[in-house]
Amino acid sequence: MKLWGGRFTKETNELVNNFNASISFDQKFFKEDIEGSIAHVTMLAKQGILTDTDKKAIIDGLTGIKEDIINGTLAIDDNAEDIHSFVEATLIERIGEAGKRLHTGRSRNDQVALDMKLYTRNQIKEIDSLLKELLTVLLKIMEENIDTFMPGFTHLQKAQPVTLAHHTGAYFEMFKRDRLRLKDIYNRMNYCPLGSGALAGTTYPLDREYTASLLDFYGATDNSMDSVADRDYLIELLSAMSTIMMHLSRFSEEIILWNSNEYRFIELDDAYSTGSSIMPQKKNPDIAELVRGKTGRVYGALMSLLTTMKGLPLAYNKDMQEDKELTFDAIDTVKGCIALFTGMIKTTKFNKKNMEESAKHGFTNATDAADYLVNKGVPFRDAHGIIGQLVLYCIEQNKPLDDISIDEYKAISPVFEDDIYEAIAIKTCVEKRLTKGAPSETAMKAAIKACHEYLDKE
Ligand code: ARG
């Protein structure tokens, strides 16, 4: 059944029907559509626009439709134009006259704006709890690796020693910010557009605030034209999801590097890696690669919706129907990626010995060696030069700074004494970094405590 046949004398072209229809994707929010309709008729009856008898018949009918779709006894008709038409037509089929009163004081423009908000609002909560789960796993890794030394990198060159707890803590901060962004978006979007009609409100005495409260919104939206034309919250959500993917992708890139034969920092669990059809020795980090790869399609969704919206005059335009498939795809992609990444990182084994060896062999303690000379009275610029010569010598000898003799040290500068070894031990280098946010055990324990407090309250 079409909701708008009256004005037309010819059948719609078959291709136009297919091109125009959204049922293949908007059936995803059939529950939200029904939930919104129930709130709408409850409000209509309270305002005396609908009788209580009609209200009851409609609510019973809608509840039955929802249950039957869920339990599989009612199939959604692929030939319907959209989920709104399908639900309304089925309702009329089932309860007759009363069903024809459902759409009083409503347009599909405010209806779809509502459905999409209800759907994405739930999805924001789901993404948030997946992120919380990931943060819990990261925090556990932090707690277990306060003394797992590893090289910290700049320019992907070994720079200064850090710990795995510290490195993981950086990602904790990123995903924490992602959750904050989701919360902000939720708070901004959580106003109900229903009752805005096609664009100019309606002549019925609707109580929009009441409908909003029934649906757990903070209130009703302020301008009816904006209500049906606003897709800002989806753009914000796609942007926040793009940032989540960017974070996951950076972490994935590190997992891929750390899993390579050159690094051997980690061993991925068999359940989270795959093999090669030709090379028997291979254990590939496909999950991390796919997460990195799928980042592109979420960015694409953001660019796509921004582009769709940029030339649209007020108020509703059919272009906006394009907001759905790409947002649904991005949401499903992000949820899948967070869940899989969490499983992968949770089961990853960290090769602590290799990490520490790598820190030792990359001259990550060179800054500390220079600081040692400074503490003995050498000006920093001279100390920098002396350690530079020493590093050159070590490269020739193929030895880390820790492994050359005191005579070799003294040959370059007489200031060196036996306590140099203690001063440049990786453990010392980390332990001396006591400032807030640095990797020493003391600073890290304080950071971990703060992370726990955050997870307990958010
Ligand atoms: N399928 C449409 C959408 O997603 C529903 C709103 C239709 N409104 C209209 N005036 N044709 O935007």
CSV table of C-alpha atoms and ligand atoms in Angstrom, one decimal:
chain,number,residue,atom,x,y,z
A,1,MET,CA,0.0,0.0,0.0
A,2,LYS,CA,1.2,3.5,-0.9
A,3,LEU,CA,0.6,6.2,1.7
A,4,TRP,CA,0.1,8.8,-1.1
A,5,GLY,CA,-1.8,7.2,-4.0
A,6,GLY,CA,-4.7,9.7,-4.0
A,7,ARG,CA,-3.2,12.5,-6.1
A,8,PHE,CA,-1.8,10.1,-8.8
A,9,THR,CA,-3.5,8.7,-11.8
A,10,LYS,CA,-0.7,6.5,-13.2
A,11,GLU,CA,1.2,3.7,-11.6
A,12,THR,CA,4.8,4.5,-10.5
A,13,ASN,CA,7.4,3.3,-12.9
A,14,GLU,CA,8.9,0.0,-11.6
A,15,LEU,CA,12.5,1.4,-11.7
A,16,VAL,CA,11.3,4.5,-9.8
A,17,ASN,CA,9.8,2.3,-7.2
A,18,ASN,CA,13.1,0.5,-6.6
A,19,PHE,CA,15.1,3.6,-6.8
A,20,ASN,CA,12.9,5.4,-4.3
A,21,ALA,CA,12.3,2.6,-1.8
A,22,SER,CA,14.2,2.4,1.4
A,23,ILE,CA,12.6,-0.7,2.9
A,24,SER,CA,15.7,-2.8,2.2
A,25,PHE,CA,17.7,-0.8,4.8
A,26,ASP,CA,15.2,1.2,7.0
A,27,GLN,CA,13.6,-2.1,8.2
A,28,LYS,CA,16.6,-2.1,10.5
A,29,PHE,CA,14.7,0.3,12.8
A,30,PHE,CA,11.3,-1.3,12.8
A,31,LYS,CA,11.3,-1.5,16.6
A,32,GLU,CA,12.1,2.2,16.9
A,33,ASP,CA,9.4,3.1,14.3
A,34,ILE,CA,6.8,1.2,16.4
A,35,GLU,CA,8.1,2.6,19.7
A,36,GLY,CA,7.8,6.1,18.3
A,37,SER,CA,4.2,5.4,17.0
A,38,ILE,CA,3.1,4.1,20.4
A,39,ALA,CA,4.4,7.3,22.1
A,40,HIS,CA,2.7,9.4,19.4
A,41,VAL,CA,-0.8,7.8,19.8
A,42,THR,CA,-0.4,7.9,23.6
A,43,MET,CA,0.1,11.7,23.3
A,44,LEU,CA,-2.8,12.1,20.8
A,45,ALA,CA,-5.2,10.3,23.2
A,46,LYS,CA,-4.0,12.4,26.2
A,47,GLN,CA,-4.7,15.6,24.1
A,48,GLY,CA,-8.2,14.3,23.2
A,49,ILE,CA,-7.2,14.1,19.5
A,50,LEU,CA,-7.8,10.3,19.5
A,51,THR,CA,-10.2,8.2,21.6
A,52,ASP,CA,-8.9,5.9,24.3
A,53,THR,CA,-10.6,3.0,22.4
A,54,ASP,CA,-8.7,3.8,19.2
A,55,LYS,CA,-5.5,4.3,21.2
A,56,LYS,CA,-5.8,0.9,22.8
A,57,ALA,CA,-6.5,-0.8,19.5
A,58,ILE,CA,-3.6,0.9,17.8
A,59,ILE,CA,-1.1,0.1,20.6
A,60,ASP,CA,-2.2,-3.5,20.8
A,61,GLY,CA,-2.0,-3.8,17.0
A,62,LEU,CA,1.5,-2.2,16.9
A,63,THR,CA,2.7,-4.4,19.8
A,64,GLY,CA,1.5,-7.5,18.0
A,65,ILE,CA,3.3,-6.4,14.8
A,66,LYS,CA,6.5,-5.9,16.6
A,67,GLU,CA,6.3,-9.2,18.3
A,68,ASP,CA,5.4,-11.0,15.1
A,69,ILE,CA,8.4,-9.5,13.2
A,70,ILE,CA,10.7,-10.5,16.1
A,71,ASN,CA,9.4,-14.0,16.3
A,72,GLY,CA,9.4,-14.4,12.5
A,73,THR,CA,5.7,-14.9,11.9
A,74,LEU,CA,5.4,-11.6,10.1
A,75,ALA,CA,7.9,-11.1,7.2
A,76,ILE,CA,8.7,-7.5,6.2
A,77,ASP,CA,7.4,-7.0,2.7
A,78,ASP,CA,10.3,-6.1,0.4
A,79,ASN,CA,7.9,-4.4,-2.0
A,80,ALA,CA,6.8,-1.8,0.6
A,81,GLU,CA,8.2,1.7,0.0
A,82,ASP,CA,9.7,2.0,3.5
A,83,ILE,CA,9.3,0.7,7.0
A,84,HIS,CA,6.8,3.4,8.0
A,85,SER,CA,4.4,2.4,5.2
A,86,PHE,CA,4.8,-1.2,5.9
A,87,VAL,CA,4.0,-0.9,9.6
A,88,GLU,CA,1.0,1.4,8.9
A,89,ALA,CA,-0.4,-0.8,6.1
A,90,THR,CA,-0.1,-3.9,8.3
A,91,LEU,CA,-1.8,-2.1,11.2
A,92,ILE,CA,-4.7,-1.1,9.0
A,93,GLU,CA,-4.9,-4.6,7.6
A,94,ARG,CA,-5.0,-6.0,11.2
A,95,ILE,CA,-7.2,-3.5,13.1
A,96,GLY,CA,-9.1,-1.6,10.4
A,97,GLU,CA,-10.5,1.9,10.8
A,98,ALA,CA,-8.5,2.8,14.0
A,99,GLY,CA,-5.3,2.1,12.2
A,100,LYS,CA,-6.0,4.9,9.7
A,101,ARG,CA,-5.8,7.4,12.6
A,102,LEU,CA,-2.2,6.6,13.5
A,103,HIS,CA,-0.6,9.2,11.3
A,104,THR,CA,-2.7,12.1,12.6
A,105,GLY,CA,-0.5,15.1,13.1
A,106,ARG,CA,2.6,13.4,11.9
A,107,SER,CA,4.7,13.3,8.7
A,108,ARG,CA,7.2,10.7,7.6
A,109,ASN,CA,9.7,13.5,7.7
A,110,ASP,CA,9.5,13.9,11.5
A,111,GLN,CA,8.9,10.2,11.8
A,112,VAL,CA,12.1,9.2,10.1
A,113,ALA,CA,14.0,11.9,12.0
A,114,LEU,CA,12.8,10.3,15.2
A,115,ASP,CA,13.5,6.7,14.1
A,116,MET,CA,17.0,7.5,13.1
A,117,LYS,CA,17.6,9.3,16.4
A,118,LEU,CA,16.2,6.5,18.5
A,119,TYR,CA,18.3,4.0,16.5
A,120,THR,CA,21.6,5.8,16.7
A,121,ARG,CA,21.0,6.8,20.3
A,122,ASN,CA,21.0,3.1,21.2
A,123,GLN,CA,23.9,2.4,19.0
A,124,ILE,CA,25.9,5.1,20.8
A,125,LYS,CA,25.3,3.3,24.0
A,126,GLU,CA,26.5,0.0,22.5
A,127,ILE,CA,29.6,1.5,21.0
A,128,ASP,CA,30.3,3.1,24.4
A,129,SER,CA,30.1,-0.2,26.2
A,130,LEU,CA,32.3,-1.9,23.7
A,131,LEU,CA,34.9,0.9,24.3
A,132,LYS,CA,34.6,0.4,28.0
A,133,GLU,CA,35.3,-3.3,27.6
A,134,LEU,CA,38.4,-2.4,25.5
A,135,LEU,CA,39.5,0.0,28.2
A,136,THR,CA,39.2,-2.7,30.9
A,137,VAL,CA,41.4,-5.0,28.9
A,138,LEU,CA,44.0,-2.2,28.3
A,139,LEU,CA,44.0,-1.4,32.0
A,140,LYS,CA,44.8,-5.0,32.8
A,141,ILE,CA,47.7,-5.0,30.3
A,142,MET,CA,48.9,-1.8,32.0
A,143,GLU,CA,48.8,-3.4,35.5
A,144,GLU,CA,50.7,-6.5,34.3
A,145,ASN,CA,53.4,-4.6,32.5
A,146,ILE,CA,54.6,-1.8,34.7
A,147,ASP,CA,58.1,-3.3,34.5
A,148,THR,CA,58.0,-4.6,30.9
A,149,PHE,CA,60.6,-2.4,29.3
A,150,MET,CA,60.5,-1.6,25.7
A,151,PRO,CA,61.8,1.1,23.3
A,152,GLY,CA,59.7,4.2,22.9
A,153,PHE,CA,59.8,5.5,19.3
A,154,THR,CA,59.9,8.8,17.5
A,155,HIS,CA,60.1,8.8,13.7
A,156,LEU,CA,59.8,5.0,14.2
A,157,GLN,CA,63.3,5.1,15.4
A,158,LYS,CA,64.2,3.9,18.9
A,159,ALA,CA,64.2,6.9,21.1
A,160,GLN,CA,64.0,6.4,24.9
A,161,PRO,CA,63.0,3.5,27.0
A,162,VAL,CA,59.4,3.2,28.2
A,163,THR,CA,57.3,0.4,29.4
A,164,LEU,CA,54.4,-1.6,27.8
A,165,ALA,CA,52.2,-0.2,30.6
A,166,HIS,CA,53.1,3.3,29.5
A,167,HIS,CA,52.6,2.6,25.8
A,168,THR,CA,49.2,0.9,26.4
A,169,GLY,CA,48.3,3.8,28.7
A,170,ALA,CA,48.5,6.2,25.7
A,171,TYR,CA,45.8,4.2,23.9
A,172,PHE,CA,43.8,4.2,27.1
A,173,GLU,CA,43.7,8.0,26.9
A,174,MET,CA,42.6,7.9,23.3
A,175,PHE,CA,39.7,5.6,23.8
A,176,LYS,CA,38.7,7.5,26.9
A,177,ARG,CA,38.4,10.7,24.8
A,178,ASP,CA,36.4,8.7,22.2
A,179,ARG,CA,33.9,7.9,24.9
A,180,LEU,CA,33.7,11.5,26.0
A,181,ARG,CA,33.0,12.5,22.4
A,182,LEU,CA,30.1,10.0,22.2
A,183,LYS,CA,28.7,11.4,25.5
A,184,ASP,CA,28.8,14.9,24.1
A,185,ILE,CA,27.0,13.9,20.9
A,186,TYR,CA,24.4,12.0,22.9
A,187,ASN,CA,23.7,15.1,25.1
A,188,ARG,CA,23.4,17.3,22.0
A,189,MET,CA,21.2,15.0,19.9
A,190,ASN,CA,18.8,13.8,22.6
A,191,TYR,CA,15.9,16.1,21.7
A,192,CYS,CA,12.7,14.7,20.1
A,193,PRO,CA,11.8,15.9,16.6
A,194,LEU,CA,8.3,14.3,16.6
A,195,GLY,CA,5.5,16.7,16.2
A,196,SER,CA,7.4,18.9,13.7
A,197,GLY,CA,5.3,17.4,10.9
A,198,ALA,CA,6.5,17.8,7.4
A,199,LEU,CA,8.3,21.0,8.3
A,200,ALA,CA,5.9,23.5,9.8
A,201,GLY,CA,4.5,21.8,12.8
A,202,THR,CA,0.8,20.9,12.8
A,203,THR,CA,-2.6,22.4,13.6
A,204,TYR,CA,-3.5,19.7,16.1
A,205,PRO,CA,-2.9,20.6,19.8
A,206,LEU,CA,0.1,18.2,20.2
A,207,ASP,CA,2.0,18.0,23.5
A,208,ARG,CA,5.5,17.6,22.1
A,209,GLU,CA,7.2,17.7,25.4
A,210,TYR,CA,5.0,14.8,26.6
A,211,THR,CA,5.9,12.7,23.6
A,212,ALA,CA,9.6,13.6,24.2
A,213,SER,CA,9.4,12.5,27.8
A,214,LEU,CA,7.7,9.2,26.9
A,215,LEU,CA,10.6,8.4,24.6
A,216,ASP,CA,13.3,9.4,27.2
A,217,PHE,CA,14.4,12.5,25.4
A,218,TYR,CA,15.6,15.6,27.4
A,219,GLY,CA,12.9,17.6,25.6
A,220,ALA,CA,11.4,18.5,22.2
A,221,THR,CA,13.5,20.2,19.5
A,222,ASP,CA,13.1,23.9,19.2
A,223,ASN,CA,12.4,24.6,15.5
A,224,SER,CA,10.2,22.4,13.3
A,225,MET,CA,12.2,23.1,10.1
A,226,ASP,CA,15.5,22.3,11.7
A,227,SER,CA,14.0,19.1,13.3
A,228,VAL,CA,13.3,17.5,9.9
A,229,ALA,CA,16.4,18.8,8.2
A,230,ASP,CA,19.0,18.3,10.9
A,231,ARG,CA,21.6,15.5,10.3
A,232,ASP,CA,24.4,17.2,12.3
A,233,TYR,CA,24.3,14.5,14.9
A,234,LEU,CA,25.0,11.8,12.3
A,235,ILE,CA,27.9,13.8,11.0
A,236,GLU,CA,29.2,14.2,14.5
A,237,LEU,CA,28.8,10.5,15.1
A,238,LEU,CA,30.5,9.6,11.9
A,239,SER,CA,33.3,11.9,12.8
A,240,ALA,CA,33.6,10.4,16.3
A,241,MET,CA,33.6,6.9,14.8
A,242,SER,CA,36.2,7.9,12.3
A,243,THR,CA,38.4,9.0,15.2
A,244,ILE,CA,37.8,5.7,17.0
A,245,MET,CA,38.8,3.9,13.8
A,246,MET,CA,41.9,6.1,13.4
A,247,HIS,CA,42.9,5.1,17.0
A,248,LEU,CA,42.2,1.4,16.3
A,249,SER,CA,44.1,1.6,13.1
A,250,ARG,CA,47.2,3.1,14.7
A,251,PHE,CA,47.2,0.5,17.3
A,252,SER,CA,46.7,-2.2,14.6
A,253,GLU,CA,49.7,-0.9,12.7
A,254,GLU,CA,51.8,-1.3,15.9
A,255,ILE,CA,50.4,-4.8,16.4
A,256,ILE,CA,51.4,-5.6,12.8
A,257,LEU,CA,54.9,-4.3,13.3
A,258,TRP,CA,55.3,-6.0,16.7
A,259,ASN,CA,54.2,-9.3,15.3
A,260,SER,CA,56.7,-9.1,12.4
A,261,ASN,CA,59.8,-11.3,12.3
A,262,GLU,CA,61.9,-8.2,12.7
A,263,TYR,CA,60.3,-7.1,16.0
A,264,ARG,CA,58.9,-10.3,17.6
A,265,PHE,CA,57.5,-8.2,20.5
A,266,ILE,CA,54.2,-10.2,20.5
A,267,GLU,CA,52.7,-13.5,19.7
A,268,LEU,CA,49.1,-13.3,18.5
A,269,ASP,CA,46.8,-16.0,19.6
A,270,ASP,CA,46.0,-18.7,17.1
A,271,ALA,CA,42.3,-17.9,17.4
A,272,TYR,CA,43.1,-14.3,16.2
A,273,SER,CA,45.4,-15.0,13.3
A,274,THR,CA,45.3,-16.8,10.0
A,275,GLY,CA,47.6,-18.8,7.8
A,276,SER,CA,48.7,-18.7,4.2
A,277,SER,CA,47.5,-21.1,1.6
A,278,ILE,CA,51.0,-21.4,0.1
A,279,MET,CA,53.6,-20.5,2.8
A,280,PRO,CA,53.3,-22.9,5.7
A,281,GLN,CA,55.4,-20.9,8.1
A,282,LYS,CA,53.0,-17.9,8.1
A,283,LYS,CA,50.8,-16.7,10.9
A,284,ASN,CA,49.3,-13.4,9.7
A,285,PRO,CA,47.8,-10.5,11.7
A,286,ASP,CA,44.7,-10.3,9.5
A,287,ILE,CA,42.5,-8.9,12.2
A,288,ALA,CA,44.7,-6.0,12.8
A,289,GLU,CA,45.1,-5.5,9.0
A,290,LEU,CA,41.3,-5.6,8.5
A,291,VAL,CA,40.7,-3.1,11.2
A,292,ARG,CA,43.3,-0.8,9.6
A,293,GLY,CA,41.7,-1.4,6.2
A,294,LYS,CA,38.1,-0.8,7.3
A,295,THR,CA,39.1,2.6,8.7
A,296,GLY,CA,38.8,3.9,5.1
A,297,ARG,CA,35.1,3.0,4.7
A,298,VAL,CA,34.2,4.8,8.0
A,299,TYR,CA,36.0,7.9,6.8
A,300,GLY,CA,34.2,7.5,3.5
A,301,ALA,CA,30.8,7.5,5.2
A,302,LEU,CA,31.7,10.8,6.9
A,303,MET,CA,32.8,12.4,3.6
A,304,SER,CA,29.7,11.0,1.9
A,305,LEU,CA,27.2,12.4,4.3
A,306,LEU,CA,28.9,15.8,4.5
A,307,THR,CA,28.8,16.0,0.7
A,308,THR,CA,25.1,14.9,0.6
A,309,MET,CA,24.1,17.6,3.0
A,310,LYS,CA,26.1,20.5,1.7
A,311,GLY,CA,23.7,21.9,-0.9
A,312,LEU,CA,20.4,21.0,0.6
A,313,PRO,CA,17.9,23.9,1.0
A,314,LEU,CA,15.5,23.7,4.0
A,315,ALA,CA,13.7,21.6,5.0
A,316,TYR,CA,13.5,17.9,4.2
A,317,ASN,CA,14.8,16.6,0.9
A,318,LYS,CA,14.9,13.1,-0.3
A,319,ASP,CA,18.7,13.2,-0.5
A,320,MET,CA,18.6,12.7,3.2
A,321,GLN,CA,17.5,9.1,2.8
A,322,GLU,CA,21.1,8.5,1.9
A,323,ASP,CA,22.1,9.1,5.5
A,324,LYS,CA,21.0,5.6,6.5
A,325,GLU,CA,23.0,2.9,4.6
A,326,LEU,CA,26.3,4.5,5.2
A,327,THR,CA,25.7,5.3,8.9
A,328,PHE,CA,24.4,1.7,9.5
A,329,ASP,CA,27.5,0.3,7.7
A,330,ALA,CA,29.8,2.6,9.7
A,331,ILE,CA,28.2,1.6,13.0
A,332,ASP,CA,28.4,-2.1,12.2
A,333,THR,CA,32.0,-1.7,11.1
A,334,VAL,CA,33.0,0.2,14.2
A,335,LYS,CA,31.3,-2.2,16.6
A,336,GLY,CA,32.8,-5.2,14.9
A,337,CYS,CA,36.3,-3.7,14.8
A,338,ILE,CA,36.2,-2.7,18.5
A,339,ALA,CA,35.0,-6.1,19.6
A,340,LEU,CA,37.5,-8.0,17.5
A,341,PHE,CA,40.4,-5.8,18.4
A,342,THR,CA,39.5,-6.3,22.1
A,343,GLY,CA,39.5,-10.1,21.7
A,344,MET,CA,42.8,-9.9,19.8
A,345,ILE,CA,44.7,-7.7,22.3
A,346,LYS,CA,43.3,-9.6,25.3
A,347,THR,CA,44.7,-12.9,24.0
A,348,THR,CA,48.0,-11.5,22.7
A,349,LYS,CA,51.2,-12.7,24.5
A,350,PHE,CA,53.9,-10.0,25.0
A,351,ASN,CA,57.4,-11.2,24.6
A,352,LYS,CA,58.9,-9.2,27.5
A,353,LYS,CA,62.5,-10.4,26.9
A,354,ASN,CA,62.5,-9.3,23.3
A,355,MET,CA,61.0,-5.9,24.1
A,356,GLU,CA,63.7,-5.2,26.7
A,357,GLU,CA,66.5,-6.5,24.5
A,358,SER,CA,65.3,-4.2,21.7
A,359,ALA,CA,65.3,-1.2,24.1
A,360,LYS,CA,68.9,-2.0,25.1
A,361,HIS,CA,70.2,-2.4,21.5
A,362,GLY,CA,68.7,0.8,20.2
A,363,PHE,CA,70.7,3.3,22.3
A,364,THR,CA,67.5,4.3,23.9
A,365,ASN,CA,69.6,5.1,27.0
A,366,ALA,CA,71.8,7.6,25.1
A,367,THR,CA,70.0,10.7,26.5
A,368,ASP,CA,70.5,9.3,30.0
A,369,ALA,CA,74.2,8.8,29.3
A,370,ALA,CA,74.4,12.4,28.4
A,371,ASP,CA,72.5,13.4,31.5
A,372,TYR,CA,75.0,11.4,33.5
A,373,LEU,CA,77.8,13.6,32.2
A,374,VAL,CA,75.8,16.7,32.9
A,375,ASN,CA,75.3,15.6,36.5
A,376,LYS,CA,79.1,15.3,36.7
A,377,GLY,CA,79.5,18.9,35.5
A,378,VAL,CA,79.9,18.6,31.7
A,379,PRO,CA,77.7,21.2,29.8
A,380,PHE,CA,74.9,19.4,28.0
A,381,ARG,CA,76.0,20.4,24.5
A,382,ASP,CA,79.5,18.9,25.1
A,383,ALA,CA,77.9,15.8,26.7
A,384,HIS,CA,75.7,15.4,23.6
A,385,GLY,CA,78.8,15.4,21.5
A,386,ILE,CA,80.7,12.9,23.7
A,387,ILE,CA,77.8,10.4,23.7
A,388,GLY,CA,77.5,10.9,19.9
A,389,GLN,CA,81.1,9.7,19.5
A,390,LEU,CA,80.4,6.8,21.9
A,391,VAL,CA,77.4,5.7,19.9
A,392,LEU,CA,79.5,5.8,16.8
A,393,TYR,CA,82.1,3.6,18.5
A,394,CYS,CA,79.4,1.2,19.7
A,395,ILE,CA,77.9,0.9,16.2
A,396,GLU,CA,81.4,0.0,14.9
A,397,GLN,CA,81.8,-2.6,17.7
A,398,ASN,CA,78.2,-3.8,17.3
A,399,LYS,CA,77.6,-3.5,21.1
A,400,PRO,CA,75.0,-1.6,23.2
A,401,LEU,CA,76.2,1.2,25.5
A,402,ASP,CA,75.8,-1.2,28.4
A,403,ASP,CA,78.4,-3.7,27.1
A,404,ILE,CA,81.5,-1.6,26.5
A,405,SER,CA,84.3,-1.6,29.2
A,406,ILE,CA,85.0,1.3,31.5
A,407,ASP,CA,88.4,1.7,29.7
A,408,GLU,CA,86.6,2.2,26.4
A,409,TYR,CA,84.4,4.8,28.1
A,410,LYS,CA,87.3,6.6,29.6
A,411,ALA,CA,89.1,6.6,26.3
A,412,ILE,CA,86.4,8.9,25.0
A,413,SER,CA,85.9,11.0,28.2
A,414,PRO,CA,87.8,10.7,31.6
A,415,VAL,CA,84.6,11.8,33.4
A,416,PHE,CA,83.1,8.3,33.1
A,417,GLU,CA,83.3,6.2,36.2
A,418,ASP,CA,82.0,2.7,37.2
A,419,ASP,CA,78.6,4.1,38.2
A,420,ILE,CA,77.9,4.8,34.4
A,421,TYR,CA,76.5,1.2,34.1
A,422,GLU,CA,73.9,1.7,36.8
A,423,ALA,CA,73.0,5.2,35.4
A,424,ILE,CA,72.2,3.9,31.9
A,425,ALA,CA,70.6,0.6,32.9
A,426,ILE,CA,67.2,0.6,31.2
A,427,LYS,CA,65.4,0.1,34.5
A,428,THR,CA,67.2,3.2,35.9
A,429,CYS,CA,66.3,5.2,32.8
A,430,VAL,CA,62.6,4.4,33.3
A,431,GLU,CA,62.6,4.8,37.0
A,432,LYS,CA,64.1,8.3,36.9
A,433,ARG,CA,61.2,9.5,34.8
A,434,LEU,CA,58.9,10.5,37.7
A,435,THR,CA,56.9,13.3,36.2
A,436,LYS,CA,53.2,13.0,35.9
A,437,GLY,CA,52.4,10.9,32.8
A,438,ALA,CA,55.9,9.5,32.5
A,439,PRO,CA,56.7,5.7,32.6
A,440,SER,CA,58.4,5.2,36.0
A,441,GLU,CA,56.7,2.7,38.3
A,442,THR,CA,55.6,5.5,40.7
A,443,ALA,CA,54.1,7.7,37.9
A,444,MET,CA,52.5,4.6,36.3
A,445,LYS,CA,50.9,3.4,39.5
A,446,ALA,CA,49.3,6.8,39.9
A,447,ALA,CA,48.1,6.7,36.3
A,448,ILE,CA,46.6,3.3,36.8
A,449,LYS,CA,44.8,4.4,39.9
A,450,ALA,CA,43.3,7.3,38.0
A,451,CYS,CA,42.2,4.9,35.2
A,452,HIS,CA,40.5,2.7,37.7
A,453,GLU,CA,38.7,5.6,39.2
A,454,TYR,CA,37.5,6.7,35.8
A,455,LEU,CA,36.2,3.3,34.8
A,456,ASP,CA,34.4,3.0,38.1
A,457,LYS,CA,32.5,6.1,37.6
A,458,GLU,CA,32.0,6.3,33.8
B,1,ARG,N1,12.7,7.0,3.5
B,1,ARG,C1,12.6,8.3,3.8
B,1,ARG,C2,14.0,8.8,4.4
B,1,ARG,O1,14.7,8.0,4.8
B,1,ARG,C3,11.5,8.6,4.8
B,1,ARG,C4,11.0,10.0,4.7
B,1,ARG,C5,10.2,10.2,3.5
B,1,ARG,N2,9.6,11.5,3.4
B,1,ARG,C6,9.1,11.9,2.3
B,1,ARG,N3,8.6,13.1,2.2
B,1,ARG,N4,9.1,11.2,1.2
B,1,ARG,O2,14.3,10.0,4.5
